[in-house]
Coordinates of C-alpha atoms and ligand atoms in Angstrom, one line a residue:
X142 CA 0.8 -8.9 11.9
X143 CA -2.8 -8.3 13.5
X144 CA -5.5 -10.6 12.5
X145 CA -7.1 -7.4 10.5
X146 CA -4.2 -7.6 8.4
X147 CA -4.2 -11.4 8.0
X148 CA -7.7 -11.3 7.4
X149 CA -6.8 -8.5 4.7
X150 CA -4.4 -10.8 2.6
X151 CA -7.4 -13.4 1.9
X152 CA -9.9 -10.9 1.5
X153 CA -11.6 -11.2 -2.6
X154 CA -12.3 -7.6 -1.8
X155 CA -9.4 -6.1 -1.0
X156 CA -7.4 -8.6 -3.9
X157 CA -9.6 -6.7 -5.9
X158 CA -8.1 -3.2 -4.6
X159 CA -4.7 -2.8 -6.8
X160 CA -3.0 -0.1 -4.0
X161 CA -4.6 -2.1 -1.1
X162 CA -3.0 -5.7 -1.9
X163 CA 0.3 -4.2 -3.5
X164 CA 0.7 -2.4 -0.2
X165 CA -0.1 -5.3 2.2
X166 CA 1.9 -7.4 -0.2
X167 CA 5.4 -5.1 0.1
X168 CA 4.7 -4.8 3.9
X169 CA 5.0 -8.0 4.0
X170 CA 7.9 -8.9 1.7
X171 CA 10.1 -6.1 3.6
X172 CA 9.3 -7.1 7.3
X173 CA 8.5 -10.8 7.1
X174 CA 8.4 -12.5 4.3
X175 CA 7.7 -15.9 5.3
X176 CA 4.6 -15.0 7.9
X177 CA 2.6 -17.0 9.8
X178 CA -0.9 -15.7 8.9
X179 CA -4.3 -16.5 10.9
X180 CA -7.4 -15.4 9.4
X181 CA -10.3 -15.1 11.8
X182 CA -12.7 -17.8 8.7
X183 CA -9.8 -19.9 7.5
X184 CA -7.0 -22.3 8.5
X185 CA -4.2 -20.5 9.0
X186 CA -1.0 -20.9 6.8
X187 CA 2.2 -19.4 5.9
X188 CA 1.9 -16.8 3.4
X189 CA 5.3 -16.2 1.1
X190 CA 5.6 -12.7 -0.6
X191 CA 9.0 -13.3 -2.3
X192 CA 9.9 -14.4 -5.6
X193 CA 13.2 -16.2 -4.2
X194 CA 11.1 -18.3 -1.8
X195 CA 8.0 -18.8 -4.0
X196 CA 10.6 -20.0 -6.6
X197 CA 12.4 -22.3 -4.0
X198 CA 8.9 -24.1 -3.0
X199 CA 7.6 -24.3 -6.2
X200 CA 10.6 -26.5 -7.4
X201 CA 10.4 -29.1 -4.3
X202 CA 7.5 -30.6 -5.4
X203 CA 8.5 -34.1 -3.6
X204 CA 8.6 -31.9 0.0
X205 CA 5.7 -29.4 -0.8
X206 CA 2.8 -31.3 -2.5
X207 CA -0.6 -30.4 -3.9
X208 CA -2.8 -32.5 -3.2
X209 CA -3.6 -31.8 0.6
X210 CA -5.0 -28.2 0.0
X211 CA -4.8 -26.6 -3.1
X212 CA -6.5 -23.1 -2.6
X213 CA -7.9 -21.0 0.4
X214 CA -11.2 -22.0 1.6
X215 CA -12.9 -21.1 4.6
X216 CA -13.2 -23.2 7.6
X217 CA -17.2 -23.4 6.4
X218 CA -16.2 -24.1 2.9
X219 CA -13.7 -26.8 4.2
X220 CA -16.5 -28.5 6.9
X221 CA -18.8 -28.4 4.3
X222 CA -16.9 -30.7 1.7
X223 CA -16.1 -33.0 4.6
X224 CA -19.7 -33.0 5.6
X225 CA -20.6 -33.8 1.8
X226 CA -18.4 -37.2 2.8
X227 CA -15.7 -36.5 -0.1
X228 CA -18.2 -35.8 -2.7
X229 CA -16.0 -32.5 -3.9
X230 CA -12.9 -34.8 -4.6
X231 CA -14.8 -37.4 -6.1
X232 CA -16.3 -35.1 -8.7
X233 CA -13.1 -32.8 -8.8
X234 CA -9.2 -34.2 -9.3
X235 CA -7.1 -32.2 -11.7
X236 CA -3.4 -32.5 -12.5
X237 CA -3.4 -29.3 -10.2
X238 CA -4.4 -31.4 -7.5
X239 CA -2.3 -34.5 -8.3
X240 CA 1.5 -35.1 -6.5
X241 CA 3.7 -37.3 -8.0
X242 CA 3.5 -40.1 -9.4
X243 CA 0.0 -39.6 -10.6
X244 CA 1.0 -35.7 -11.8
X245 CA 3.6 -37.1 -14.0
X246 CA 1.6 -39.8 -15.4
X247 CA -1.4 -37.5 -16.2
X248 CA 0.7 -34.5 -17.2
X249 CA 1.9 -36.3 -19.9
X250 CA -1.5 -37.0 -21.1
X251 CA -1.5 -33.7 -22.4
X252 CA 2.1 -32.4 -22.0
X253 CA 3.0 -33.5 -25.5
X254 CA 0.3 -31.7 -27.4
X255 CA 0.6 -28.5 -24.9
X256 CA 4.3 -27.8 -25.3
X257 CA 4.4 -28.4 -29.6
X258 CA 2.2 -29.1 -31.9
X259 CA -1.0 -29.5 -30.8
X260 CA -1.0 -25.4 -30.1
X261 CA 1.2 -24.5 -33.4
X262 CA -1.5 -26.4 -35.5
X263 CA -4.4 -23.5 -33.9
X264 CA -2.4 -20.6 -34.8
X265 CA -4.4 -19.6 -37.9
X266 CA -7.6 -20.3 -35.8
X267 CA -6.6 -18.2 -33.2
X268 CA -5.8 -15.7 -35.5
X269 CA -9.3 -15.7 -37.1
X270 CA -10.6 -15.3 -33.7
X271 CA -8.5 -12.3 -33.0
X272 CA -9.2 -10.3 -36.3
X273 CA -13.1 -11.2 -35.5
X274 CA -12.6 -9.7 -32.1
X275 CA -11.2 -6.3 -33.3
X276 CA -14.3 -6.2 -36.3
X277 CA -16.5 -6.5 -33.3
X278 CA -14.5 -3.2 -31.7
X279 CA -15.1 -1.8 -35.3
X280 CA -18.8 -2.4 -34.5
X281 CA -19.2 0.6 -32.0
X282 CA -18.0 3.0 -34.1
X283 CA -15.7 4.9 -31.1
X284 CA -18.2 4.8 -28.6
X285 CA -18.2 4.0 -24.9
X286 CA -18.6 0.0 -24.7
X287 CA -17.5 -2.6 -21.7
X288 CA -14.3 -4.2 -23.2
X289 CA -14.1 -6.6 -20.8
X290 CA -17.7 -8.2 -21.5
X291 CA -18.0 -7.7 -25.0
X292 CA -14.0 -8.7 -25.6
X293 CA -11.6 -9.8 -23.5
X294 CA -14.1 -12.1 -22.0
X295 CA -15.5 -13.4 -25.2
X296 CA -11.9 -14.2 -27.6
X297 CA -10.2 -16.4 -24.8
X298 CA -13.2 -18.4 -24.3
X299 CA -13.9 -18.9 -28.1
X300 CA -10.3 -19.8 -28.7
X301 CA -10.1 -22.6 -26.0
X302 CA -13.9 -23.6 -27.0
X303 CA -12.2 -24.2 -30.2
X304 CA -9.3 -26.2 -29.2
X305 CA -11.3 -28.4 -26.9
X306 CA -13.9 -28.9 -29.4
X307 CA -17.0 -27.2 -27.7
X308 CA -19.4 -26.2 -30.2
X309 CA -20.1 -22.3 -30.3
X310 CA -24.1 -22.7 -29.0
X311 CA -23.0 -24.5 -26.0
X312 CA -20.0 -21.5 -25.3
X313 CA -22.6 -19.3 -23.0
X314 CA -23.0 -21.9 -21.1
X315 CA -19.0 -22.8 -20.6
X316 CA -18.7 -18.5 -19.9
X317 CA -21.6 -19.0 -17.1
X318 CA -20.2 -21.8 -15.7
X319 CA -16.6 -20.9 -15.7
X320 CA -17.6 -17.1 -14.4
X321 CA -19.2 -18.8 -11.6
X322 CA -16.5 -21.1 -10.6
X323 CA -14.4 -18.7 -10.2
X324 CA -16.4 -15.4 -9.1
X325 CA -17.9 -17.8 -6.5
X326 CA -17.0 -14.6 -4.0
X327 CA -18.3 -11.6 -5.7
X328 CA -22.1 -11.4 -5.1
X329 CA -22.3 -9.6 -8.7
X330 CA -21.4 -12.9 -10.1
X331 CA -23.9 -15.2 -8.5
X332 CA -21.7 -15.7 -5.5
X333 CA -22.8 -14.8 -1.7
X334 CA -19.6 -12.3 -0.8
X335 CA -19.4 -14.1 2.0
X336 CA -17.7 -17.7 1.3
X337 CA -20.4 -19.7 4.0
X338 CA -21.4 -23.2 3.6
X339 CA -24.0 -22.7 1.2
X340 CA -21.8 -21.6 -1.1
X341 CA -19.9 -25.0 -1.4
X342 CA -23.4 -26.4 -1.9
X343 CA -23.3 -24.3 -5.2
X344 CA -20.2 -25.4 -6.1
X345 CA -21.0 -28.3 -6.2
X346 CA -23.7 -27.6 -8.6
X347 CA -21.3 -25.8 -10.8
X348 CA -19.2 -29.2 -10.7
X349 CA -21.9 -31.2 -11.7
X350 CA -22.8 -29.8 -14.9
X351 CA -19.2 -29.4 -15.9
X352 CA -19.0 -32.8 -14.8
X353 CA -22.1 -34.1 -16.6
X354 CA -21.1 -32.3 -19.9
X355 CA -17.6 -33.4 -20.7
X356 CA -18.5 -36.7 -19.9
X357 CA -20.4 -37.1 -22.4
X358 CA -17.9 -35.6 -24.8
X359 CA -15.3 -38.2 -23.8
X360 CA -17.7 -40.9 -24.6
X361 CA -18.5 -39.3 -27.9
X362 CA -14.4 -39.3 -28.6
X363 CA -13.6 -42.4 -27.8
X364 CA -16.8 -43.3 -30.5
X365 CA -15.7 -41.2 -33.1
X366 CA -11.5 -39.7 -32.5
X367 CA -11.3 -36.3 -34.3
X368 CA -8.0 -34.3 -34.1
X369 CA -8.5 -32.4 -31.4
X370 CA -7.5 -31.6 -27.6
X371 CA -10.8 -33.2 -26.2
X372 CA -9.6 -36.7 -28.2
X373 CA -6.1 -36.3 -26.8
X374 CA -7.6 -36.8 -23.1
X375 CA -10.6 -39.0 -24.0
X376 CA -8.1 -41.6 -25.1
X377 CA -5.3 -41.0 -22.9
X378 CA -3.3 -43.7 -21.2
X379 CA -1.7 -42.9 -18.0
X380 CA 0.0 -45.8 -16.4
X381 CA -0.8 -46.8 -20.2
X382 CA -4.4 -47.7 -19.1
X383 CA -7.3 -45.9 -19.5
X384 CA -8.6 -42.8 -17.9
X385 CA -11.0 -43.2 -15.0
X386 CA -14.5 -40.4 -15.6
X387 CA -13.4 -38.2 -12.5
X388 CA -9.9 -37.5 -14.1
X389 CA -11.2 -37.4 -17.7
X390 CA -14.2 -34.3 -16.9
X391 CA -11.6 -32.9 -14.3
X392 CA -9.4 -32.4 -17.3
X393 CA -11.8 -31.2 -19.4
X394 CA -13.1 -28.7 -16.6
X395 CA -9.7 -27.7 -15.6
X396 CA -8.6 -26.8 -19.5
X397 CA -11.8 -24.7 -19.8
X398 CA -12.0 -22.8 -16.6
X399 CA -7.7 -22.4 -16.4
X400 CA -7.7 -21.6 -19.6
X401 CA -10.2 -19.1 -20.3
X402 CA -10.5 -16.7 -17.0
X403 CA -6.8 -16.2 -16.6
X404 CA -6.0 -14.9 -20.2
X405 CA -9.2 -12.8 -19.6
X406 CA -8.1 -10.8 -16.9
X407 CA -4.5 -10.2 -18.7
X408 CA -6.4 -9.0 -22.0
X409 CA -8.4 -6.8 -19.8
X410 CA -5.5 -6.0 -17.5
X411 CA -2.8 -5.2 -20.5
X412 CA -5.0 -2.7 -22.1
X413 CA -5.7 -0.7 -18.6
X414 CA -2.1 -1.1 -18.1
X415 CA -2.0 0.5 -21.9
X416 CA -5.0 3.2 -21.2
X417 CA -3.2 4.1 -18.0
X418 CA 0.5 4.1 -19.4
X419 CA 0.2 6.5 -22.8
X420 CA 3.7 6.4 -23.6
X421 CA 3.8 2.6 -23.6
X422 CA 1.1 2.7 -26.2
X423 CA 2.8 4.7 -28.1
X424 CA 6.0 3.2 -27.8
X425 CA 4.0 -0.3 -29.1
X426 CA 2.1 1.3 -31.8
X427 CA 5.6 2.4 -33.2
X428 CA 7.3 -0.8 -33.0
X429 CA 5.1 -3.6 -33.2
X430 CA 8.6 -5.9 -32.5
X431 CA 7.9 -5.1 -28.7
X432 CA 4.3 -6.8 -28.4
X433 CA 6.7 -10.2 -26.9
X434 CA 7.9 -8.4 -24.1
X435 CA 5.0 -6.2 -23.8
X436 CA 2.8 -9.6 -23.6
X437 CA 5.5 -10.8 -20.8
X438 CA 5.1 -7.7 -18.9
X439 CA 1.0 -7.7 -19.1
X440 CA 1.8 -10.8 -17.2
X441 CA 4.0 -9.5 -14.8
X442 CA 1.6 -6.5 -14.3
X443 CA -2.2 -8.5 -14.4
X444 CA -0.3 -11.8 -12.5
X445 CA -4.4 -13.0 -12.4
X446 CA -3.5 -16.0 -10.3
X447 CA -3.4 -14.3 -7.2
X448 CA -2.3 -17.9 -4.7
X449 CA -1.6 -21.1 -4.8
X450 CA -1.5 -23.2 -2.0
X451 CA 1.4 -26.0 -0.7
X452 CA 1.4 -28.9 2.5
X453 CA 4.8 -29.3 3.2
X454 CA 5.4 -33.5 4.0
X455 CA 7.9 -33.0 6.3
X456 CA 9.7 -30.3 8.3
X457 CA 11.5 -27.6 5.9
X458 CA 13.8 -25.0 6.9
X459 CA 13.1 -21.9 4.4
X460 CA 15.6 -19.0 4.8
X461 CA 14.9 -18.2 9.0
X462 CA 11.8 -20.1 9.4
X463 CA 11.1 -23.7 10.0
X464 CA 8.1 -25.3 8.2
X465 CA 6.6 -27.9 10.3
X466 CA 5.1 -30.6 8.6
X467 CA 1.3 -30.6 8.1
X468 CA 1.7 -26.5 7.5
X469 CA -0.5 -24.6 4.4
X470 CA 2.1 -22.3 2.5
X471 CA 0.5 -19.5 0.2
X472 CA 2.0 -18.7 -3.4
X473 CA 1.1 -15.0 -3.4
X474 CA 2.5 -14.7 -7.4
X475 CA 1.3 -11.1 -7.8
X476 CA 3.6 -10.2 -4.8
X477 CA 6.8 -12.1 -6.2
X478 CA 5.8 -10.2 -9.7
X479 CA 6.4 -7.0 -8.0
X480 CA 9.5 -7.6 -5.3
X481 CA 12.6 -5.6 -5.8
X482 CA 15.1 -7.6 -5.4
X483 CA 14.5 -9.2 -8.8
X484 CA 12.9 -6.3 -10.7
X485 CA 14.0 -2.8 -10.9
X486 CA 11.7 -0.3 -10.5
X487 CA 8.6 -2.8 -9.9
X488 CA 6.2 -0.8 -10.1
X489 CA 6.7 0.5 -13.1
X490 CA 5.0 -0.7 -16.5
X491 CA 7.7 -1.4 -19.4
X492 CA 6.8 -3.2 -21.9
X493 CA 10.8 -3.2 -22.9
X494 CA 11.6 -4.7 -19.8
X495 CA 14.2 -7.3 -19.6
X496 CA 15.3 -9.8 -18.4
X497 CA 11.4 -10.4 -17.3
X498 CA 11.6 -13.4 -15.0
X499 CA 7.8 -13.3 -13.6
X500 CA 6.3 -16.3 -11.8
X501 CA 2.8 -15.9 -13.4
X502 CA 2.8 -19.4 -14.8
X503 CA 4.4 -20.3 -11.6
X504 CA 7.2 -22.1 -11.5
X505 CA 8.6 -25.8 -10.9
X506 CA 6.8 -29.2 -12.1
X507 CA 3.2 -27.5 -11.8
X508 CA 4.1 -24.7 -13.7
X509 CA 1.2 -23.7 -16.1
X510 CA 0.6 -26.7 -18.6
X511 CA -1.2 -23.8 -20.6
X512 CA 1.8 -21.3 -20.7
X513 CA 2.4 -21.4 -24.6
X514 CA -1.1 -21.4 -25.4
X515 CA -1.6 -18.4 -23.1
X516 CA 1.9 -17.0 -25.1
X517 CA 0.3 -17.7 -28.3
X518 CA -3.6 -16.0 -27.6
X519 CA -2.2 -12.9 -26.1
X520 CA 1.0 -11.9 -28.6
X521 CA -1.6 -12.4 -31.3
X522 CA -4.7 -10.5 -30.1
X523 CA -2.1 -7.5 -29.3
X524 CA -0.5 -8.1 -33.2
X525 CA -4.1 -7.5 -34.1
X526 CA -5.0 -4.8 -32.2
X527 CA -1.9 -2.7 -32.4
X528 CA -2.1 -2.7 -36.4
X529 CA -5.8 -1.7 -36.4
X530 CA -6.4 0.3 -33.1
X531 CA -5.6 4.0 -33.6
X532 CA -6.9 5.3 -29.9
X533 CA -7.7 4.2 -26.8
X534 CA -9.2 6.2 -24.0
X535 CA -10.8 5.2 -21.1
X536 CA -15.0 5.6 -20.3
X537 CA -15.6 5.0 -16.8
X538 CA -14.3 3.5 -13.9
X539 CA -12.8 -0.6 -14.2
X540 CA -14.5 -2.3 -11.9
X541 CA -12.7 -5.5 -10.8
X542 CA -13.9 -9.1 -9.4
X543 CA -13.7 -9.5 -6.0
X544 CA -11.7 -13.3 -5.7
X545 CA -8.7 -14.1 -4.2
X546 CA -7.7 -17.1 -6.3
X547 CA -8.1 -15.6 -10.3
X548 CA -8.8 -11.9 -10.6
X549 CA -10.3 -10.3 -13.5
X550 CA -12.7 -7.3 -14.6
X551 CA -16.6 -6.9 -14.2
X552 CA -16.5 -3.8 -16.5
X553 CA -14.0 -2.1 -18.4
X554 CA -15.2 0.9 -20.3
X555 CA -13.3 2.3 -23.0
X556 CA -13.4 4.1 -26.5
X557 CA -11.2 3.0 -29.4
X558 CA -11.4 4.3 -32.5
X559 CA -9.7 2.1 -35.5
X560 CA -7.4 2.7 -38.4
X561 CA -9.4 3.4 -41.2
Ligands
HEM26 C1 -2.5 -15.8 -18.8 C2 -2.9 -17.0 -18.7 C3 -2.6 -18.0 -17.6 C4 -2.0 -17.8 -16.4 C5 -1.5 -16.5 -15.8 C6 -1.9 -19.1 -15.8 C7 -1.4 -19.3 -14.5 C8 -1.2 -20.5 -13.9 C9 -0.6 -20.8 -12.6 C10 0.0 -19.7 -11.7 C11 -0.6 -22.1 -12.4 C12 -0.1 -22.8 -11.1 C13 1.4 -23.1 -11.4 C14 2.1 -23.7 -10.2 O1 1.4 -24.3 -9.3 O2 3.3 -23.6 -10.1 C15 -1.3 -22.7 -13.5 C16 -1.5 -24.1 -13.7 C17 -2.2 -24.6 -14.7 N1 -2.7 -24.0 -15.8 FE1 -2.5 -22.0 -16.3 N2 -2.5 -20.0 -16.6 C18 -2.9 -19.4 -17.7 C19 -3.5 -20.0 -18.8 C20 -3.7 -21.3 -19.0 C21 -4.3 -21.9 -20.1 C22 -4.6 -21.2 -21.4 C23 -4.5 -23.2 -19.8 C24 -5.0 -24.4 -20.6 C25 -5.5 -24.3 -21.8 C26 -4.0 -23.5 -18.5 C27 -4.0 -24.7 -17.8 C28 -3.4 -24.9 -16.6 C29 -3.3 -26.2 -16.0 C30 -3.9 -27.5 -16.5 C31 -2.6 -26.0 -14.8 C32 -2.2 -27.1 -13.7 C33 -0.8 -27.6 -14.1 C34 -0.3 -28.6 -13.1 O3 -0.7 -28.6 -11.9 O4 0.6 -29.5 -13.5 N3 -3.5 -22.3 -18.0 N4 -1.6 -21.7 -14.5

């Protein structure tokens, strides 16, 4: 593959292009799936495209681990948080970044309360926070309005604000911050476009008042316990000791920027998929029983984490291709969400589709520690909005973010007019 293609699969620009990245991505899964891929700004890396080997790396955590380089950076991101001397993993260490033992042990910290009854125990919250969303549609009357800023932005944010115990005046703050983060490419968003050394400085910023915040909320937990998610880690015990700062605000920063971007983008996503697929609409609106698997196939269809990144510890022979030790292996989920040989008809939205066996939680011992919140947020909004949304038509033209780690919308314009 040339190094304009390469350079094309890392590109927030052209993971922001639907046709472009689908295209590149079944290229790719049809003539060589496992690909040795040299961008002209980054380290170079394999790059997987199919859901049977993004399934079989996921699950060998003990050969392909984490913590060595968890996303794409460029070689000026990269030299500049060597340059800072380590302070980016000093202020930055998330169970995303952990391999075992430490994943395990701070997993479980959480893992508990994640999987059961820490989410059941929100439902009526989220709930509330759904019906308030769809009153807020009610607001414009039918008229044009951005859905993804005024909603699909706004209800996951509020709902994991909630759970974590972030009080609603500091929630602007939490959307900047987290918007920022993760739109650190697209210029519209505050970033540079182009991913130098500068921008790594601003990360670091970003880090810092994350940092700076939940910290003191740990302390103020560990005063005064209340029963919630921000308690849970304050006073967790891995290795039953304490927690150290850096893990505690990692955790904290990780719930709140994992949690809220990612179920953005698929409450944006599912309701283009919707605007741009009538007869699903109307297939939902007619049997409301269908919002599960039309919530599992939003996923399939949005899959907003776009990579994830592997080392592999030793060498590794994966189908054809050997994996030398030391060698970055790219996760692209979207592509597994849309290969063949496991889905029929890919590219088609079906919100009766079964079986549905996506990877946009991924998959194995990393797999999304937020997947039955997620679950929970989006099979309720849709409950909500199928039983008071009569039409939907689009306004405008969606404009996407530009990012090549979690994708999302800038601007959705629509018109829906509710059930009176
Ligand atoms: C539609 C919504 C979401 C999607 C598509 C999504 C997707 C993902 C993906 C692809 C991973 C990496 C999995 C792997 O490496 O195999 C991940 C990890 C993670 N997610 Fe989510 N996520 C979503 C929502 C959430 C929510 C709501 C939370 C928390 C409140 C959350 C917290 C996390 C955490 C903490 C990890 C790291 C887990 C680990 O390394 O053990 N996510 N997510």
């Amino acid at each position: 593959m040339s190094t304009e293609l390469a350079d094309s699969l890392v590109s927030p620009a052209v993971h922001a292009d639907e046709d472009r990245i689908h295209a590149l991505f079944s290229e790719l899964r049809r003539t060589s799936p496992v690909h040795w891929t040299q961008p002209v700004d980054y380290r170079p890396f394999w790059a997987l495209t199919r859901h049977a080997d993004i399934m079989e790396v996921s699950r060998k955590n003990d050969v392909f681990i984490n913590s060595r380089r968890l996303n794409l950076m460029t070689r000026a991101q990269e030299a500049a948080a060597k340059k800072s001397g380590g302070k980016y993993a000093r202020m930055y260490r998330t169970v995303a970044h952990m391999d075992n033992p430490d994943h395990r042990e701070y997993r479980r910290v959480t893992a508990e309360w994640f999987m059961g009854p820490g989410v059941r125990k929100f439902e009526a919250a989220v709930a509330a926070l759904a019906e308030e969303s769809l009153d807020h549609i009610a607001t414009f009357g039918g008229a044009p309005f951005d859905y993804a800023r005024e909603v699909a932005n706004l209800f996951p944010l509020r709902v994991i604000m909630s759970i974590l115990g972030v009080p609603r005046e500091d929630q602007p703050l939490m959307l900047r911050l987290t918007q920022e983060f993760f739109g650190a490419d697209d210029a519209d968003l505050g970033g540079d476009g182009a991913r130098e050394g500068d921008d790594a400085g601003r990360r670091f910023d970003l880090l810092q008042q994350f940092f700076d915040y939940f910290t003191a909320m740990a302390a103020d937990r560990r005063k005064s316990p209340r029963d919630d998610l921000a308690t849970v880690i304050a006073c967790g015990r891995p290795y039953d000791g304490p927690m150290g700062d850096l893990e505690t605000a990692s955790y904290y920063a990780v719930i709140a920027t994992a949690g809220h971007d990612t179920t953005a983008a698929v409450t944006a996503g599912g309701l283009l998929a919707l605007l741009e697929n009538p007869d699903q609409w109307q297939k939902l609106r007619a049997d409301p029983e269908k919002i599960k698997s039309a919530v599992e196939e939003m996923l399939r269809w949005v899959s907003p984490v776009k990579h994830f990144l592997r080392t592999a510890r030793e060498d590794y022979r994966l189908g054809d291709t050997t994996i030398a030790a030391g060698d970055g292996v790219a996760l692209f989920y979207p592509s597994a969400n849309r290969d063949d040989a496991v889905f029929t008809d890919p590219f088609r939205f079906d919100i009766e589709r079964t079986p549905n066996r996506h990877l946009a939680f991924g998959f194995g011992g990393h797999m999304c520690l937020g997947l039955s919140l997620a679950r929970l947020e989006l099979t309720t909004f849709l409950r909500a909005f199928v039983r008071r949304v009569d039409r939907i038509e689009p306004a405008g033209e969606p404009q996407r973010i530009h990012a090549n780690l979690v994708g999302g919308f800038k601007a959705l314009p629509v018109r829906i007019g509710l059930v009176h």
